[in-house]
Amino acid sequence: MSKPLTLTRYPGNPILVPSLVNEWETDNVFNAAVVEHEGLIYMLYRAQGLDRVSRIGCAVSGDGYHFNRLQEPVFVPEEDYEAFGVEDPRVTRLDGWFYMIYTAYSSLGTRVSMARSRNLIAWERMGIILPDEDNKDAVLFPEKIDGRYAMFHRRIPDIWLAFSDDLLHWTDHQIIMNPRPGLWDGVRIGAGGPPFRTDDGWLCFYHGFAEERVYCLGLALLDLNDPSKVLKRQDEPILVPRAPWEVHGDVPNVVFTCGGVETDDKYLIYYGGGDHVMAVAAITKGEAMSLASVSKADVAEFTKG
Ligand code: BMA
C-alpha cells in the first residue's frame, strides 16, 4: 500500500482573517471561491459581521498567498430567498462568464442559486436553480459534458450530479458518491470547488465528516466523459483539522473548500478553517496524479490475486 496523499499547508497560513474595521466582516471570513483572472488570483469569500448575515467579499493577489481585500462586499443579500445570507460561493469560468453558485439562506431554507459576472466584481442574479428543496454544495463543471452543462450538488448525505441545457433547468439527477460508514467521511459528504480536468479524469476535492463531525477534505477521480463513474477515491482524508485555526474557530474542527487553482506544477486548494479564517494548502500535480496510477496498480494487484 502506498502512502496516502496529503495536502501540505502553506506556512504563512492563515492568509485572510476577519477585518478589524469593516463591520460586515469582523467575525468570520471563510469558504471562498478562488479563480484566476488576468494574471491575478481572486478570492470571493463568505464574510460575517456582528449581524451574522453572510455576504461575499473579494480579495485579490498576485502570488496566490498575499491578498488585498476590497473594503466593500461584492455580493450581498437582496432577494427574499437570501435574506439570512449568501453563503459558500463556488465560481466556474465558462463561455466567457464567471458563474457563481452559492447557497441562498432564508426562512425558506437553503436554496442553490446562481449569479454571473464578467469581472468577478459586478454580479447579475440568475435566481434559484434548484427550487423547492434544501440543498447546498453545488458547483458547475468548467466544461460542458457531451454538449450539456454539468453540476455537482448535495442532497444529504450524498454528492449528486445533474445536467442542464441552459444552466437554469437541471435534470438527470443521480447520486455519484455516498458517505462510507466506518471511514472519515462516513456520515455526510459534499463537493468542493470546480473539478480539475486531468488526462486521467476529473480530479475532485470534496469534504466529509463522520460521527464526530470533524470536517476533513478528500480526493476522488471521476471519468472524463462520464463523471458519474468514480474511478478512484482515496480511503484516507487528504486534509484533517490540526492547525489551531482549524481546530478552534467559530465552528471547531472544520476544513472546508469551495475552490482552488492550478499552477504549472501544483494544485493550490483554498479552504476555510474553523468557519473563521481562510488558508491554503498544496499538492503537486505529480502526486495528485499518482491517485490514478494507484488505481491502476490496485486493479492489477486485484486481478493477479
Ligand atoms: C456546512 C456549511 C459550511 C460550513 C460547514 C461547517 O453545512 O454551512 O458553510 O463550513 O457546515 O460548519
CSV table of C-alpha atoms and ligand atoms in Angstrom, one decimal:
chain,number,residue,atom,x,y,z
A,1,MET,CA,0.0,0.0,0.0
A,2,SER,CA,1.4,3.4,-0.9
A,3,LYS,CA,1.3,6.3,1.4
A,4,PRO,CA,-1.9,8.3,1.4
A,5,LEU,CA,-1.9,11.6,-0.5
A,6,THR,CA,-2.0,14.7,1.7
A,7,LEU,CA,-2.2,18.4,1.2
A,8,THR,CA,0.8,20.5,2.5
A,9,ARG,CA,-0.2,23.7,4.4
A,10,TYR,CA,1.3,27.0,3.4
A,11,PRO,CA,3.5,28.0,6.4
A,12,GLY,CA,2.1,31.6,6.2
A,13,ASN,CA,-1.5,30.4,7.0
A,14,PRO,CA,-4.0,31.8,7.7
A,15,ILE,CA,-4.0,34.0,4.6
A,16,LEU,CA,-7.1,36.0,5.3
A,17,VAL,CA,-8.6,36.8,8.8
A,18,PRO,CA,-11.6,38.8,9.9
A,19,SER,CA,-11.3,42.6,9.5
A,20,LEU,CA,-10.9,44.9,12.5
A,21,VAL,CA,-12.6,47.7,10.7
A,22,ASN,CA,-15.2,46.5,8.1
A,23,GLU,CA,-18.4,45.8,10.1
A,24,TRP,CA,-19.7,43.3,7.6
A,25,GLU,CA,-16.6,41.0,8.1
A,26,THR,CA,-15.5,41.4,11.7
A,27,ASP,CA,-16.5,37.8,12.7
A,28,ASN,CA,-15.6,35.3,10.0
A,29,VAL,CA,-14.1,35.2,6.5
A,30,PHE,CA,-14.2,31.7,5.1
A,31,ASN,CA,-15.2,29.2,2.4
A,32,ALA,CA,-14.0,31.2,-0.6
A,33,ALA,CA,-14.3,30.5,-4.3
A,34,VAL,CA,-10.9,31.1,-5.9
A,35,VAL,CA,-10.3,31.8,-9.5
A,36,GLU,CA,-7.6,33.2,-11.7
A,37,HIS,CA,-8.4,36.2,-13.9
A,38,GLU,CA,-6.0,38.3,-16.0
A,39,GLY,CA,-2.9,37.2,-14.1
A,40,LEU,CA,-4.4,37.7,-10.6
A,41,ILE,CA,-5.9,35.3,-8.1
A,42,TYR,CA,-9.4,36.4,-6.9
A,43,MET,CA,-10.8,35.1,-3.7
A,44,LEU,CA,-14.6,35.5,-3.3
A,45,TYR,CA,-15.1,34.8,0.3
A,46,ARG,CA,-18.0,34.4,2.7
A,47,ALA,CA,-17.9,37.0,5.4
A,48,GLN,CA,-19.9,37.6,8.6
A,49,GLY,CA,-20.0,40.5,10.9
A,50,LEU,CA,-21.9,41.1,14.1
A,51,ASP,CA,-25.3,40.7,12.4
A,52,ARG,CA,-24.2,37.1,11.3
A,53,VAL,CA,-25.6,37.7,7.8
A,54,SER,CA,-23.2,36.2,5.2
A,55,ARG,CA,-22.1,38.5,2.4
A,56,ILE,CA,-19.4,37.9,-0.2
A,57,GLY,CA,-16.2,39.8,-0.1
A,58,CYS,CA,-13.4,39.9,-2.7
A,59,ALA,CA,-9.6,39.8,-2.1
A,60,VAL,CA,-7.0,39.9,-4.9
A,61,SER,CA,-3.5,38.5,-5.0
A,62,GLY,CA,-0.6,38.5,-7.4
A,63,ASP,CA,1.0,35.4,-5.9
A,64,GLY,CA,-1.9,33.4,-4.5
A,65,TYR,CA,-0.7,33.8,-0.9
A,66,HIS,CA,-0.8,37.6,-0.1
A,67,PHE,CA,-4.2,39.1,-0.6
A,68,ASN,CA,-5.6,42.6,-0.6
A,69,ARG,CA,-9.3,43.0,0.1
A,70,LEU,CA,-11.9,45.4,-1.3
A,71,GLN,CA,-13.4,47.3,1.6
A,72,GLU,CA,-17.0,46.7,0.5
A,73,PRO,CA,-18.6,43.3,-0.2
A,74,VAL,CA,-19.2,42.5,-3.9
A,75,PHE,CA,-22.4,40.4,-3.4
A,76,VAL,CA,-25.0,41.0,-0.6
A,77,PRO,CA,-28.5,39.6,0.1
A,78,GLU,CA,-31.1,41.5,-1.9
A,79,GLU,CA,-33.8,38.9,-2.5
A,80,ASP,CA,-36.2,37.4,0.0
A,81,TYR,CA,-34.8,33.9,-0.7
A,82,GLU,CA,-31.4,35.1,0.6
A,83,ALA,CA,-32.5,37.3,3.5
A,84,PHE,CA,-30.3,35.5,6.0
A,85,GLY,CA,-27.2,35.4,3.8
A,86,VAL,CA,-25.4,34.4,0.7
A,87,GLU,CA,-23.0,31.6,1.6
A,88,ASP,CA,-20.2,29.3,0.3
A,89,PRO,CA,-19.7,30.6,-3.3
A,90,ARG,CA,-18.1,28.4,-5.9
A,91,VAL,CA,-17.1,30.1,-9.1
A,92,THR,CA,-16.5,28.5,-12.5
A,93,ARG,CA,-15.2,30.2,-15.7
A,94,LEU,CA,-17.2,29.0,-18.7
A,95,ASP,CA,-18.2,30.6,-22.1
A,96,GLY,CA,-16.6,33.9,-21.2
A,97,TRP,CA,-18.5,34.2,-18.0
A,98,PHE,CA,-17.8,33.6,-14.3
A,99,TYR,CA,-20.7,31.7,-12.9
A,100,MET,CA,-21.1,31.7,-9.1
A,101,ILE,CA,-23.3,29.1,-7.5
A,102,TYR,CA,-24.0,29.9,-3.9
A,103,THR,CA,-26.3,28.9,-1.0
A,104,ALA,CA,-29.1,31.4,-0.5
A,105,TYR,CA,-30.3,31.1,3.0
A,106,SER,CA,-33.7,32.4,4.2
A,107,SER,CA,-36.8,31.2,6.1
A,108,LEU,CA,-37.4,29.0,3.1
A,109,GLY,CA,-34.3,27.1,3.9
A,110,THR,CA,-31.1,26.8,1.8
A,111,ARG,CA,-31.5,27.1,-1.9
A,112,VAL,CA,-28.9,26.6,-4.6
A,113,SER,CA,-28.7,29.9,-6.5
A,114,MET,CA,-26.7,31.3,-9.3
A,115,ALA,CA,-25.2,34.7,-10.5
A,116,ARG,CA,-22.8,35.6,-13.2
A,117,SER,CA,-20.2,38.2,-13.9
A,118,ARG,CA,-17.6,39.2,-16.5
A,119,ASN,CA,-15.2,40.7,-14.0
A,120,LEU,CA,-15.9,39.0,-10.6
A,121,ILE,CA,-16.9,42.3,-9.1
A,122,ALA,CA,-20.3,43.2,-10.7
A,123,TRP,CA,-22.7,40.2,-10.4
A,124,GLU,CA,-26.0,39.6,-12.1
A,125,ARG,CA,-28.5,37.3,-10.4
A,126,MET,CA,-29.9,34.3,-12.3
A,127,GLY,CA,-32.1,33.1,-9.5
A,128,ILE,CA,-32.7,29.8,-7.6
A,129,ILE,CA,-31.6,26.9,-9.8
A,130,LEU,CA,-32.8,24.0,-7.7
A,131,PRO,CA,-36.2,25.2,-6.4
A,132,ASP,CA,-38.3,23.7,-3.6
A,133,GLU,CA,-35.5,21.7,-1.9
A,134,ASP,CA,-32.9,22.3,0.8
A,135,ASN,CA,-29.6,21.8,-1.0
A,136,LYS,CA,-26.1,23.2,-0.9
A,137,ASP,CA,-22.5,22.5,-2.0
A,138,ALA,CA,-23.4,22.9,-5.7
A,139,VAL,CA,-20.7,23.6,-8.2
A,140,LEU,CA,-20.6,23.9,-12.0
A,141,PHE,CA,-18.1,21.9,-14.1
A,142,PRO,CA,-15.6,24.0,-16.1
A,143,GLU,CA,-16.7,22.4,-19.4
A,144,LYS,CA,-19.8,21.0,-21.0
A,145,ILE,CA,-20.0,17.2,-21.0
A,146,ASP,CA,-21.5,15.7,-24.1
A,147,GLY,CA,-23.0,19.1,-25.0
A,148,ARG,CA,-24.6,19.8,-21.7
A,149,TYR,CA,-23.7,21.8,-18.5
A,150,ALA,CA,-22.9,19.6,-15.6
A,151,MET,CA,-23.1,20.4,-11.9
A,152,PHE,CA,-22.5,18.6,-8.5
A,153,HIS,CA,-25.0,19.2,-5.8
A,154,ARG,CA,-25.7,17.7,-2.4
A,155,ARG,CA,-28.9,16.1,-1.2
A,156,ILE,CA,-28.0,15.0,2.3
A,157,PRO,CA,-25.9,12.9,2.7
A,158,ASP,CA,-24.6,12.3,-0.8
A,159,ILE,CA,-22.9,14.1,-3.7
A,160,TRP,CA,-25.2,14.2,-6.8
A,161,LEU,CA,-24.6,15.1,-10.4
A,162,ALA,CA,-27.1,16.8,-12.7
A,163,PHE,CA,-27.2,18.2,-16.2
A,164,SER,CA,-28.7,21.2,-18.0
A,165,ASP,CA,-29.0,22.8,-21.4
A,166,ASP,CA,-29.5,26.3,-20.2
A,167,LEU,CA,-27.9,26.4,-16.6
A,168,LEU,CA,-31.4,27.2,-15.2
A,169,HIS,CA,-33.3,23.8,-15.5
A,170,TRP,CA,-31.5,20.8,-14.2
A,171,THR,CA,-32.3,17.2,-14.9
A,172,ASP,CA,-30.9,13.6,-14.8
A,173,HIS,CA,-30.1,13.9,-11.1
A,174,GLN,CA,-28.1,11.0,-9.9
A,175,ILE,CA,-26.0,10.1,-6.8
A,176,ILE,CA,-22.4,9.6,-7.6
A,177,MET,CA,-20.7,9.4,-4.2
A,178,ASN,CA,-22.1,8.2,-0.9
A,179,PRO,CA,-20.6,8.5,2.6
A,180,ARG,CA,-18.6,5.5,3.6
A,181,PRO,CA,-19.7,4.2,7.0
A,182,GLY,CA,-16.6,3.4,9.2
A,183,LEU,CA,-14.4,5.9,7.4
A,184,TRP,CA,-13.7,9.6,8.0
A,185,ASP,CA,-16.5,10.5,5.5
A,186,GLY,CA,-19.0,8.1,6.9
A,187,VAL,CA,-21.9,10.4,7.6
A,188,ARG,CA,-22.1,13.3,5.1
A,189,ILE,CA,-20.1,14.5,2.1
A,190,GLY,CA,-20.3,17.5,-0.3
A,191,ALA,CA,-18.3,18.7,-3.3
A,192,GLY,CA,-15.6,21.3,-3.1
A,193,GLY,CA,-14.7,23.7,-5.9
A,194,PRO,CA,-15.0,23.0,-9.6
A,195,PRO,CA,-13.3,19.8,-10.5
A,196,PHE,CA,-9.9,20.0,-12.3
A,197,ARG,CA,-9.5,18.4,-15.8
A,198,THR,CA,-6.6,16.0,-15.9
A,199,ASP,CA,-5.6,13.4,-18.5
A,200,ASP,CA,-6.8,10.7,-16.2
A,201,GLY,CA,-10.1,12.1,-15.2
A,202,TRP,CA,-11.8,14.9,-13.2
A,203,LEU,CA,-9.9,15.5,-10.0
A,204,CYS,CA,-12.3,16.4,-7.2
A,205,PHE,CA,-11.5,17.7,-3.8
A,206,TYR,CA,-14.5,17.3,-1.5
A,207,HIS,CA,-15.5,17.5,2.2
A,208,GLY,CA,-16.9,14.9,4.5
A,209,PHE,CA,-17.4,14.0,8.1
A,210,ALA,CA,-18.1,11.0,10.3
A,211,GLU,CA,-19.9,10.7,13.7
A,212,GLU,CA,-17.5,13.1,15.5
A,213,ARG,CA,-18.4,15.8,12.9
A,214,VAL,CA,-14.7,16.6,12.1
A,215,TYR,CA,-14.9,18.2,8.6
A,216,CYS,CA,-12.0,16.8,6.5
A,217,LEU,CA,-11.1,17.0,2.8
A,218,GLY,CA,-10.9,14.0,0.5
A,219,LEU,CA,-9.9,13.3,-3.1
A,220,ALA,CA,-11.6,11.4,-5.9
A,221,LEU,CA,-11.1,11.0,-9.6
A,222,LEU,CA,-14.1,10.8,-12.0
A,223,ASP,CA,-14.3,9.6,-15.6
A,224,LEU,CA,-13.8,12.5,-18.0
A,225,ASN,CA,-16.6,11.6,-20.4
A,226,ASP,CA,-18.9,10.2,-17.8
A,227,PRO,CA,-18.3,11.8,-14.4
A,228,SER,CA,-21.0,9.6,-12.8
A,229,LYS,CA,-18.2,7.0,-12.8
A,230,VAL,CA,-15.9,7.2,-9.8
A,231,LEU,CA,-12.6,5.8,-10.9
A,232,LYS,CA,-10.8,6.2,-7.6
A,233,ARG,CA,-11.5,7.6,-4.2
A,234,GLN,CA,-8.8,7.7,-1.6
A,235,ASP,CA,-9.7,6.0,1.7
A,236,GLU,CA,-7.8,8.4,3.8
A,237,PRO,CA,-8.6,12.1,4.0
A,238,ILE,CA,-6.2,14.5,2.3
A,239,LEU,CA,-6.5,17.2,5.0
A,240,VAL,CA,-7.6,16.8,8.6
A,241,PRO,CA,-8.1,19.8,11.0
A,242,ARG,CA,-4.9,20.0,13.0
A,243,ALA,CA,-3.7,23.6,13.0
A,244,PRO,CA,-5.1,25.8,15.8
A,245,TRP,CA,-7.2,27.9,13.4
A,246,GLU,CA,-8.8,24.7,12.1
A,247,VAL,CA,-9.4,23.1,15.4
A,248,HIS,CA,-10.7,26.2,17.1
A,249,GLY,CA,-12.9,28.8,15.4
A,250,ASP,CA,-16.4,29.8,15.0
A,251,VAL,CA,-17.2,26.1,14.4
A,252,PRO,CA,-14.4,23.8,15.8
A,253,ASN,CA,-12.7,21.1,13.6
A,254,VAL,CA,-13.5,22.3,10.2
A,255,VAL,CA,-11.6,22.4,6.9
A,256,PHE,CA,-14.0,23.2,4.1
A,257,THR,CA,-13.1,24.0,0.5
A,258,CYS,CA,-15.0,25.9,-2.2
A,259,GLY,CA,-12.2,26.2,-4.7
A,260,GLY,CA,-8.6,26.1,-5.9
A,261,VAL,CA,-6.3,27.0,-8.7
A,262,GLU,CA,-3.8,25.0,-10.7
A,263,THR,CA,-0.3,26.3,-11.4
A,264,ASP,CA,2.2,24.7,-13.7
A,265,ASP,CA,3.1,22.0,-11.2
A,266,LYS,CA,0.6,22.0,-8.4
A,267,TYR,CA,-3.0,22.5,-7.2
A,268,LEU,CA,-3.5,25.2,-4.6
A,269,ILE,CA,-6.5,24.3,-2.5
A,270,TYR,CA,-8.1,27.2,-0.6
A,271,TYR,CA,-10.1,26.4,2.4
A,272,GLY,CA,-12.0,27.8,5.4
A,273,GLY,CA,-10.5,26.9,8.8
A,274,GLY,CA,-13.0,26.7,11.7
A,275,ASP,CA,-15.5,28.7,9.7
A,276,HIS,CA,-13.4,31.7,10.7
A,277,VAL,CA,-10.3,32.2,8.5
A,278,MET,CA,-9.0,31.4,5.0
A,279,ALA,CA,-6.0,29.1,4.5
A,280,VAL,CA,-4.3,27.4,1.6
A,281,ALA,CA,-2.6,24.0,1.1
A,282,ALA,CA,-1.0,22.4,-1.9
A,283,ILE,CA,-0.3,19.1,-3.7
A,284,THR,CA,2.0,18.7,-6.7
A,285,LYS,CA,0.3,17.5,-9.9
A,286,GLY,CA,2.7,14.5,-10.0
A,287,GLU,CA,1.5,13.4,-6.5
A,288,ALA,CA,-2.2,14.1,-7.2
A,289,MET,CA,-2.0,12.0,-10.4
A,290,SER,CA,-0.5,9.1,-8.5
A,291,LEU,CA,-4.1,8.6,-7.4
A,292,ALA,CA,-4.8,7.4,-10.9
A,293,SER,CA,-1.7,5.1,-11.1
A,294,VAL,CA,-2.5,3.7,-7.6
A,295,SER,CA,-5.9,2.9,-9.1
A,296,LYS,CA,-4.3,1.0,-12.0
A,297,ALA,CA,-1.8,-0.8,-9.7
A,298,ASP,CA,-4.7,-1.8,-7.4
A,299,VAL,CA,-6.6,-3.2,-10.3
A,300,ALA,CA,-3.5,-5.1,-11.5
A,301,GLU,CA,-3.0,-6.4,-7.9
A,302,PHE,CA,-6.6,-7.4,-7.7
A,303,THR,CA,-6.8,-9.2,-11.0
A,304,LYS,CA,-3.5,-11.0,-10.1
A,305,GLY,CA,-4.9,-12.4,-6.9
B,1,BMA,C1,-21.8,23.4,6.3
B,1,BMA,C2,-21.8,24.7,5.6
B,1,BMA,C3,-20.4,25.3,5.6
B,1,BMA,C4,-19.7,25.2,6.9
B,1,BMA,C5,-19.8,23.7,7.4
B,1,BMA,C6,-19.1,23.6,8.8
B,1,BMA,O1,-23.1,22.9,6.5
B,1,BMA,O2,-22.7,25.6,6.3
B,1,BMA,O3,-20.5,26.7,5.3
B,1,BMA,O4,-18.3,25.4,6.7
B,1,BMA,O5,-21.2,23.4,7.5
B,1,BMA,O6,-19.7,24.4,9.8
